[in-house]
CSV table of C-alpha atoms and ligand atoms in Angstrom, one decimal:
chain,number,residue,atom,x,y,z
X,1,MET,CA,-9.1,33.2,-4.0
X,2,SER,CA,-4.8,33.8,-3.6
X,3,ILE,CA,-3.6,35.3,-6.4
X,4,ASN,CA,-0.4,32.2,-4.5
X,5,PHE,CA,-3.3,30.0,-4.2
X,6,ARG,CA,-4.6,30.6,-8.5
X,7,GLN,CA,-0.6,30.2,-9.3
X,8,SER,CA,0.0,27.2,-7.7
X,9,ALA,CA,-2.8,25.5,-8.5
X,10,ASP,CA,-2.4,26.4,-12.1
X,11,THR,CA,1.0,25.0,-11.5
X,12,TYR,CA,-0.3,21.5,-10.8
X,13,ARG,CA,-2.3,22.2,-13.6
X,14,ILE,CA,0.8,22.3,-15.6
X,15,SER,CA,2.2,19.8,-14.3
X,16,ARG,CA,-0.9,17.4,-14.6
X,17,GLN,CA,-0.5,17.3,-18.2
X,18,ARG,CA,3.3,16.8,-19.0
X,19,MET,CA,2.4,13.6,-16.4
X,20,VAL,CA,-0.1,12.5,-18.4
X,21,GLU,CA,1.2,13.8,-21.8
X,22,THR,CA,5.3,12.3,-20.8
X,23,GLN,CA,4.4,9.3,-17.9
X,24,LEU,CA,0.2,8.0,-19.6
X,25,ILE,CA,1.0,8.4,-23.1
X,26,PRO,CA,3.8,6.9,-24.1
X,27,ARG,CA,3.6,3.9,-22.1
X,28,GLY,CA,0.3,3.0,-23.1
X,29,ILE,CA,-2.5,4.6,-21.1
X,30,HIS,CA,-4.8,5.6,-24.4
X,31,ASP,CA,-8.1,5.0,-23.1
X,32,LYS,CA,-9.4,8.5,-23.1
X,33,LYS,CA,-12.0,8.1,-19.8
X,34,VAL,CA,-8.4,7.1,-17.9
X,35,LEU,CA,-6.5,10.1,-19.2
X,36,GLU,CA,-9.5,12.7,-18.3
X,37,ALA,CA,-9.5,11.7,-15.1
X,38,MET,CA,-6.0,11.5,-14.4
X,39,ASN,CA,-5.5,14.6,-15.6
X,40,ARG,CA,-8.3,15.8,-13.6
X,41,VAL,CA,-7.9,14.4,-9.9
X,42,PRO,CA,-5.2,16.4,-7.7
X,43,ARG,CA,-2.7,14.5,-6.9
X,44,HIS,CA,-0.7,16.7,-5.0
X,45,LEU,CA,-3.7,17.2,-2.4
X,46,PHE,CA,-3.6,13.4,-1.8
X,47,VAL,CA,0.3,13.4,-0.5
X,48,ASP,CA,1.9,15.4,2.7
X,49,GLU,CA,3.0,18.3,2.3
X,50,ALA,CA,6.4,18.2,2.2
X,51,LEU,CA,6.0,16.1,-0.9
X,52,LYS,CA,3.9,18.0,-2.9
X,53,ASN,CA,5.7,19.4,-5.4
X,54,GLN,CA,6.6,16.0,-6.7
X,55,ALA,CA,3.6,14.7,-6.2
X,56,TYR,CA,3.5,14.4,-10.4
X,57,SER,CA,6.3,12.6,-11.0
X,58,ASP,CA,7.1,9.0,-12.4
X,59,HIS,CA,7.3,7.2,-8.9
X,60,PRO,CA,5.4,6.4,-6.1
X,61,LEU,CA,5.1,8.4,-2.7
X,62,PRO,CA,5.0,7.3,1.1
X,63,ILE,CA,2.3,8.4,2.7
X,64,ALA,CA,1.1,7.9,6.6
X,65,GLU,CA,1.7,4.0,8.8
X,66,GLY,CA,4.3,3.3,6.4
X,67,GLN,CA,1.8,2.5,3.5
X,68,THR,CA,2.4,4.3,-0.2
X,69,ILE,CA,0.7,6.2,-3.3
X,70,SER,CA,1.7,4.2,-6.6
X,71,GLN,CA,2.8,5.3,-9.6
X,72,PRO,CA,0.3,6.9,-11.5
X,73,TYR,CA,1.5,5.4,-14.7
X,74,ILE,CA,0.1,2.3,-12.2
X,75,VAL,CA,-2.4,3.4,-11.4
X,76,ALA,CA,-2.9,5.0,-15.3
X,77,LEU,CA,-2.6,0.8,-16.1
X,78,MET,CA,-4.6,-1.5,-13.9
X,79,THR,CA,-7.9,1.5,-13.9
X,80,GLN,CA,-7.8,1.0,-17.6
X,81,ALA,CA,-6.9,-3.0,-17.4
X,82,LEU,CA,-10.7,-2.3,-15.2
X,83,GLY,CA,-12.1,-1.5,-18.7
X,84,LEU,CA,-14.5,0.8,-17.0
X,85,LYS,CA,-17.1,2.3,-18.8
X,86,GLY,CA,-19.2,4.8,-16.1
X,87,HIS,CA,-22.2,2.8,-15.0
X,88,GLU,CA,-20.5,0.2,-13.0
X,89,ARG,CA,-19.8,0.1,-9.3
X,90,VAL,CA,-16.2,-0.7,-8.4
X,91,LEU,CA,-15.0,-2.4,-4.5
X,92,GLU,CA,-11.7,-1.6,-4.3
X,93,ILE,CA,-9.5,-2.6,-2.0
X,94,GLY,CA,-7.0,-0.2,0.4
X,95,THR,CA,-8.0,3.1,-0.2
X,96,GLY,CA,-4.7,4.5,1.3
X,97,SER,CA,-4.3,8.0,0.4
X,98,GLY,CA,-7.8,8.1,-2.0
X,99,TYR,CA,-6.1,8.7,-5.2
X,100,GLN,CA,-6.9,5.6,-6.7
X,101,ALA,CA,-10.3,5.8,-6.1
X,102,ALA,CA,-10.8,9.0,-7.0
X,103,VAL,CA,-9.6,8.8,-10.5
X,104,LEU,CA,-11.5,5.7,-9.8
X,105,ALA,CA,-15.0,8.5,-8.9
X,106,GLU,CA,-14.3,10.6,-12.3
X,107,ILE,CA,-15.1,7.4,-14.6
X,108,ALA,CA,-17.1,4.9,-12.9
X,109,SER,CA,-20.8,4.8,-10.8
X,110,ARG,CA,-19.9,4.6,-7.5
X,111,VAL,CA,-16.4,3.5,-5.4
X,112,TYR,CA,-16.4,1.4,-2.8
X,113,SER,CA,-12.8,1.4,-1.0
X,114,VAL,CA,-11.8,-0.7,2.4
X,115,GLU,CA,-9.3,0.3,4.3
X,116,ARG,CA,-8.4,-1.6,7.1
X,117,LYS,CA,-5.5,2.0,9.0
X,118,SER,CA,-8.6,4.5,10.1
X,119,ALA,CA,-6.0,7.4,10.4
X,120,LEU,CA,-5.4,6.5,6.1
X,121,LEU,CA,-9.0,6.1,6.5
X,122,ALA,CA,-10.3,8.9,7.6
X,123,ARG,CA,-7.6,11.3,5.9
X,124,ALA,CA,-9.6,10.0,2.5
X,125,ARG,CA,-12.6,10.7,4.1
X,126,ARG,CA,-11.9,14.1,4.5
X,127,LEU,CA,-9.8,14.6,1.0
X,128,PHE,CA,-13.2,13.5,-0.9
X,129,ASP,CA,-16.1,15.5,1.6
X,130,GLN,CA,-13.6,18.6,-0.1
X,131,LEU,CA,-13.6,17.6,-3.2
X,132,GLY,CA,-17.0,16.8,-3.5
X,133,TYR,CA,-16.8,13.0,-4.0
X,134,LYS,CA,-20.4,11.8,-3.5
X,135,ASN,CA,-19.9,8.4,-5.0
X,136,ILE,CA,-17.2,7.2,-3.0
X,137,LEU,CA,-18.5,4.9,-0.1
X,138,CYS,CA,-15.4,4.3,2.7
X,139,LYS,CA,-15.2,1.9,5.5
X,140,LEU,CA,-12.8,0.3,7.4
X,141,ASP,CA,-12.1,-3.1,7.5
X,142,ASP,CA,-11.0,-6.7,6.1
X,143,GLY,CA,-10.5,-5.9,2.3
X,144,THR,CA,-9.8,-9.8,2.0
X,145,TRP,CA,-13.5,-10.1,1.9
X,146,GLY,CA,-14.7,-7.8,-0.3
X,147,TRP,CA,-17.9,-6.3,1.2
X,148,LYS,CA,-20.7,-9.2,1.0
X,149,ALA,CA,-23.8,-7.0,1.1
X,150,GLU,CA,-22.6,-5.0,-2.4
X,151,ALA,CA,-21.7,-6.8,-3.5
X,152,PRO,CA,-21.2,-8.5,-6.5
X,153,PHE,CA,-19.4,-5.1,-7.9
X,154,ASP,CA,-18.4,-4.9,-12.0
X,155,ALA,CA,-14.8,-5.1,-11.1
X,156,ILE,CA,-13.1,-4.7,-8.4
X,157,ILE,CA,-9.5,-3.5,-7.8
X,158,VAL,CA,-6.8,-4.4,-4.9
X,159,THR,CA,-4.3,-1.6,-4.6
X,160,ALA,CA,-2.3,-3.9,-2.3
X,161,ALA,CA,-0.2,-7.4,-2.8
X,162,ALA,CA,-1.3,-10.5,-2.4
X,163,PRO,CA,-0.9,-13.6,-2.1
X,164,ALA,CA,-3.6,-15.7,-4.4
X,165,ILE,CA,-6.3,-13.8,-5.3
X,166,ALA,CA,-9.0,-13.9,-2.5
X,167,PRO,CA,-11.8,-16.1,-3.1
X,168,PRO,CA,-14.6,-13.9,-1.3
X,169,LEU,CA,-13.6,-11.2,-4.3
X,170,VAL,CA,-13.5,-13.5,-6.8
X,171,GLU,CA,-17.2,-14.6,-5.4
X,172,GLN,CA,-18.3,-10.8,-5.2
X,173,LEU,CA,-17.2,-10.6,-8.9
X,174,ALA,CA,-20.0,-9.6,-11.5
X,175,ASP,CA,-20.7,-11.7,-14.6
X,176,PRO,CA,-19.4,-9.5,-16.4
X,177,GLY,CA,-17.0,-9.2,-14.4
X,178,VAL,CA,-13.3,-7.8,-14.1
X,179,LEU,CA,-10.8,-7.8,-11.2
X,180,VAL,CA,-6.9,-6.1,-10.9
X,181,ILE,CA,-5.4,-7.3,-8.6
X,182,PRO,CA,-1.2,-7.6,-8.2
X,183,VAL,CA,0.0,-11.5,-6.4
X,184,GLY,CA,3.1,-12.4,-6.0
X,185,ASP,CA,5.6,-12.3,-3.5
X,186,GLU,CA,6.5,-9.4,-0.3
X,187,PHE,CA,9.2,-7.9,-2.7
X,188,SER,CA,7.9,-8.4,-6.6
X,189,GLN,CA,3.9,-9.5,-8.1
X,190,THR,CA,2.7,-9.8,-11.6
X,191,LEU,CA,-0.7,-7.5,-12.1
X,192,THR,CA,-3.2,-10.0,-12.8
X,193,ARG,CA,-6.1,-9.4,-14.9
X,194,LEU,CA,-8.8,-12.1,-13.8
X,195,VAL,CA,-12.5,-11.8,-16.7
X,196,LYS,CA,-15.6,-13.9,-15.2
X,197,GLN,CA,-17.9,-14.1,-18.4
X,198,ASP,CA,-20.7,-16.9,-18.9
X,199,GLY,CA,-20.0,-18.3,-15.8
X,200,GLU,CA,-16.0,-19.1,-16.9
X,201,THR,CA,-13.1,-17.7,-15.5
X,202,THR,CA,-9.6,-16.0,-17.3
X,203,VAL,CA,-6.6,-14.7,-15.9
X,204,GLN,CA,-4.8,-12.6,-17.5
X,205,GLU,CA,-0.8,-11.2,-16.7
X,206,LEU,CA,0.2,-7.6,-16.8
X,207,GLY,CA,3.9,-7.6,-16.0
X,208,GLY,CA,6.1,-7.1,-12.8
X,209,VAL,CA,5.0,-4.8,-10.3
X,210,ARG,CA,6.1,-3.8,-6.5
X,211,PHE,CA,3.0,-3.2,-3.8
X,212,VAL,CA,2.3,-2.9,0.0
X,213,LYS,CA,1.0,-5.7,1.7
X,214,LEU,CA,-2.3,-7.0,1.8
X,215,ILE,CA,-2.6,-7.9,5.1
X,216,GLY,CA,-6.0,-10.0,6.2
X,217,GLU,CA,-7.8,-13.2,6.4
X,218,HIS,CA,-7.1,-14.2,2.3
X,219,GLY,CA,-3.6,-12.3,2.7
X,220,TRP,CA,-0.7,-12.4,4.5
X,221,LYS,CA,-1.6,-12.4,8.3
X,222,SER,CA,1.4,-9.7,8.9
H,1,SAH,N1,-5.3,2.6,-3.5
H,1,SAH,C1,-3.8,3.6,-1.7
H,1,SAH,C2,-2.5,3.2,-1.8
H,1,SAH,C3,-3.0,2.5,-0.6
H,1,SAH,S1,-1.3,1.3,-0.8
H,1,SAH,C4,-3.9,5.0,-2.9
H,1,SAH,O1,-4.1,5.4,-4.0
H,1,SAH,O2,-3.3,5.8,-2.2
H,1,SAH,C5,-1.9,0.2,0.4
H,1,SAH,C6,-2.8,0.0,0.4
H,1,SAH,O3,-3.8,-1.0,1.0
H,1,SAH,C7,-2.7,0.7,2.8
H,1,SAH,O4,-3.7,1.7,2.5
H,1,SAH,C8,-2.7,-1.0,3.7
H,1,SAH,O5,-2.8,-0.1,4.6
H,1,SAH,C9,-4.0,-1.5,2.7
H,1,SAH,N2,-4.2,-2.2,2.6
H,1,SAH,C10,-3.4,-2.9,3.1
H,1,SAH,N3,-4.1,-4.7,3.6
H,1,SAH,C11,-5.7,-4.4,3.2
H,1,SAH,C12,-6.7,-4.9,3.5
H,1,SAH,N4,-7.0,-6.3,4.5
H,1,SAH,N5,-8.0,-4.5,3.9
H,1,SAH,C13,-7.8,-2.9,2.8
H,1,SAH,N6,-7.0,-2.8,3.3
H,1,SAH,C14,-5.7,-3.0,3.2
């Protein structure tokens, strides 16, 4: 390992710790598993080379194909809302850079992630291999259909803005199970948490967010 590499790895480790201490804890992220995962995943590897030095800043960043990687706080908030203990099988719709999937994979037993853009999926897959995430399975598809062959899932997270909660996702949610999804129009959405328990579903609103569009059969048509 060269001295330069070690120096920069160390710089990012400090930036990552600072991100947790200044952006997450003061805003109410208290789940130790989530804080530890955010402290471990090298977010700078999931963004473009030119944006590396902004990877731990308090805002979303553009990735390829006109998509975005969410602000660290939103990733932490959505992960915390799933209430993972460690044994869960989690479905993610919208792999994008792969960052959210990596955070989930640090906590859950297995992560299934669906992406509709092949270039994004290919890059994310390469990173998962390089970083040794053997518990992430991905596929290229319209994720609004879920992943029927692997259902049910203990938790489902949708990282793109949906006009409504896609029915296949509720069907593929285990009982008990938690689904977190931004629901609204294309400009602003409400982060929504649906809990399935004893055959009943309850819905809770977690606040305003802004995501790129979920495009597919049970999302937007374009
Ligand atoms: N979780 C990602 C954020 C990605 S942005 C990360 O951590 O970087 C949202 C992603 O959802 C985009 O990559 C977009 O291509 C994808 N997407 C949009 N509609 C989709 C659909 N129907 N199925 C699967 N992926 C979809």
